[in-house]
PDB file of C-alpha atoms in Angstrom:
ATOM      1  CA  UNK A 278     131.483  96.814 219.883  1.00 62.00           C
ATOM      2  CA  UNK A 279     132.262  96.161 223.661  1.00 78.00           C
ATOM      3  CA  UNK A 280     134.374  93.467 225.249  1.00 90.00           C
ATOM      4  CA  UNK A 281     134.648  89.980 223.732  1.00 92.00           C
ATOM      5  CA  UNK A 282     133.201  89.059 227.590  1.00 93.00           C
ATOM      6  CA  UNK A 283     130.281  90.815 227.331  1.00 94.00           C
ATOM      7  CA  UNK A 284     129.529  89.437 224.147  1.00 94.00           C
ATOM      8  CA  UNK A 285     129.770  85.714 226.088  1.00 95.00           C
ATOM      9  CA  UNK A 286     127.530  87.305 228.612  1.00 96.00           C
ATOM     10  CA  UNK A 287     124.725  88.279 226.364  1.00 94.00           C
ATOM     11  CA  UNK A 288     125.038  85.374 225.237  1.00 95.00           C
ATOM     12  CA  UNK A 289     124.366  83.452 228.409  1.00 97.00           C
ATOM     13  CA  UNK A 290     121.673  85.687 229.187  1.00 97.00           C
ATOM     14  CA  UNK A 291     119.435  84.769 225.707  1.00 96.00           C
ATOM     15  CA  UNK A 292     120.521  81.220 226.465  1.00 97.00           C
ATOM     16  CA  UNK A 293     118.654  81.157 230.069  1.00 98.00           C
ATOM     17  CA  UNK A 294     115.461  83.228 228.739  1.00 97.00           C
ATOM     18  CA  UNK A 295     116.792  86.035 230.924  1.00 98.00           C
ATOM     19  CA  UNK A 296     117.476  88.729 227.964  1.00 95.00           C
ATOM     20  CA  UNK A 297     115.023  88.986 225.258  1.00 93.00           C
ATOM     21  CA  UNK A 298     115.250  90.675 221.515  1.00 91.00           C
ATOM     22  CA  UNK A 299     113.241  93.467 220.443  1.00 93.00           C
ATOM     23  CA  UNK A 300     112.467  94.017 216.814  1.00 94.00           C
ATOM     24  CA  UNK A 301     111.065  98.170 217.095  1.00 94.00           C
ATOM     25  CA  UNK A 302     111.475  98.516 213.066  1.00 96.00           C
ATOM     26  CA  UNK A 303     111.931  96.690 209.968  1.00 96.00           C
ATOM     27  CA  UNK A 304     113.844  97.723 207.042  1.00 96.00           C
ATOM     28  CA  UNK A 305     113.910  97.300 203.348  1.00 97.00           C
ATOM     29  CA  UNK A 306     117.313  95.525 202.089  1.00 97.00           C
ATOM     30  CA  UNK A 307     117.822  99.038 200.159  1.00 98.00           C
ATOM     31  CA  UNK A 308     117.888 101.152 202.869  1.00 97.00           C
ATOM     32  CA  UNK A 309     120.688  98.777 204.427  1.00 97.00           C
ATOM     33  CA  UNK A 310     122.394 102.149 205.095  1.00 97.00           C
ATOM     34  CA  UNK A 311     120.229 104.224 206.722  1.00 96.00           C
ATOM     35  CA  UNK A 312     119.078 101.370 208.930  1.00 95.00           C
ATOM     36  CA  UNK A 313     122.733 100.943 210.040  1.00 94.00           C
ATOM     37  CA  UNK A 314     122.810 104.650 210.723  1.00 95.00           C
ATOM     38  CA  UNK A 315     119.458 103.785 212.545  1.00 94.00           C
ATOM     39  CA  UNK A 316     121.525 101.575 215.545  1.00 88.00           C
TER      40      UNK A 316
END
């Protein structure tokens, strides 16, 4: 993980509608592990 600031500044940014979330893939709950390896 980065900087506890950048996490502040994401932050701001979804706040404001500036930054938006992107769901590309969904994953079972039993392939928690390969989905981790995924990010």
């Amino acid at each position: 993980m980065g900087p506890r600031a950048d996490l502040f500044k994401i932050t701001e940014l979804f706040e404001r509608g500036l930054l938006k979330s992107v769901v590309d893939k969904v994953c079972d709950l039993k392939d928690a592990q390969e989905a981790h390896r995924y990010l």
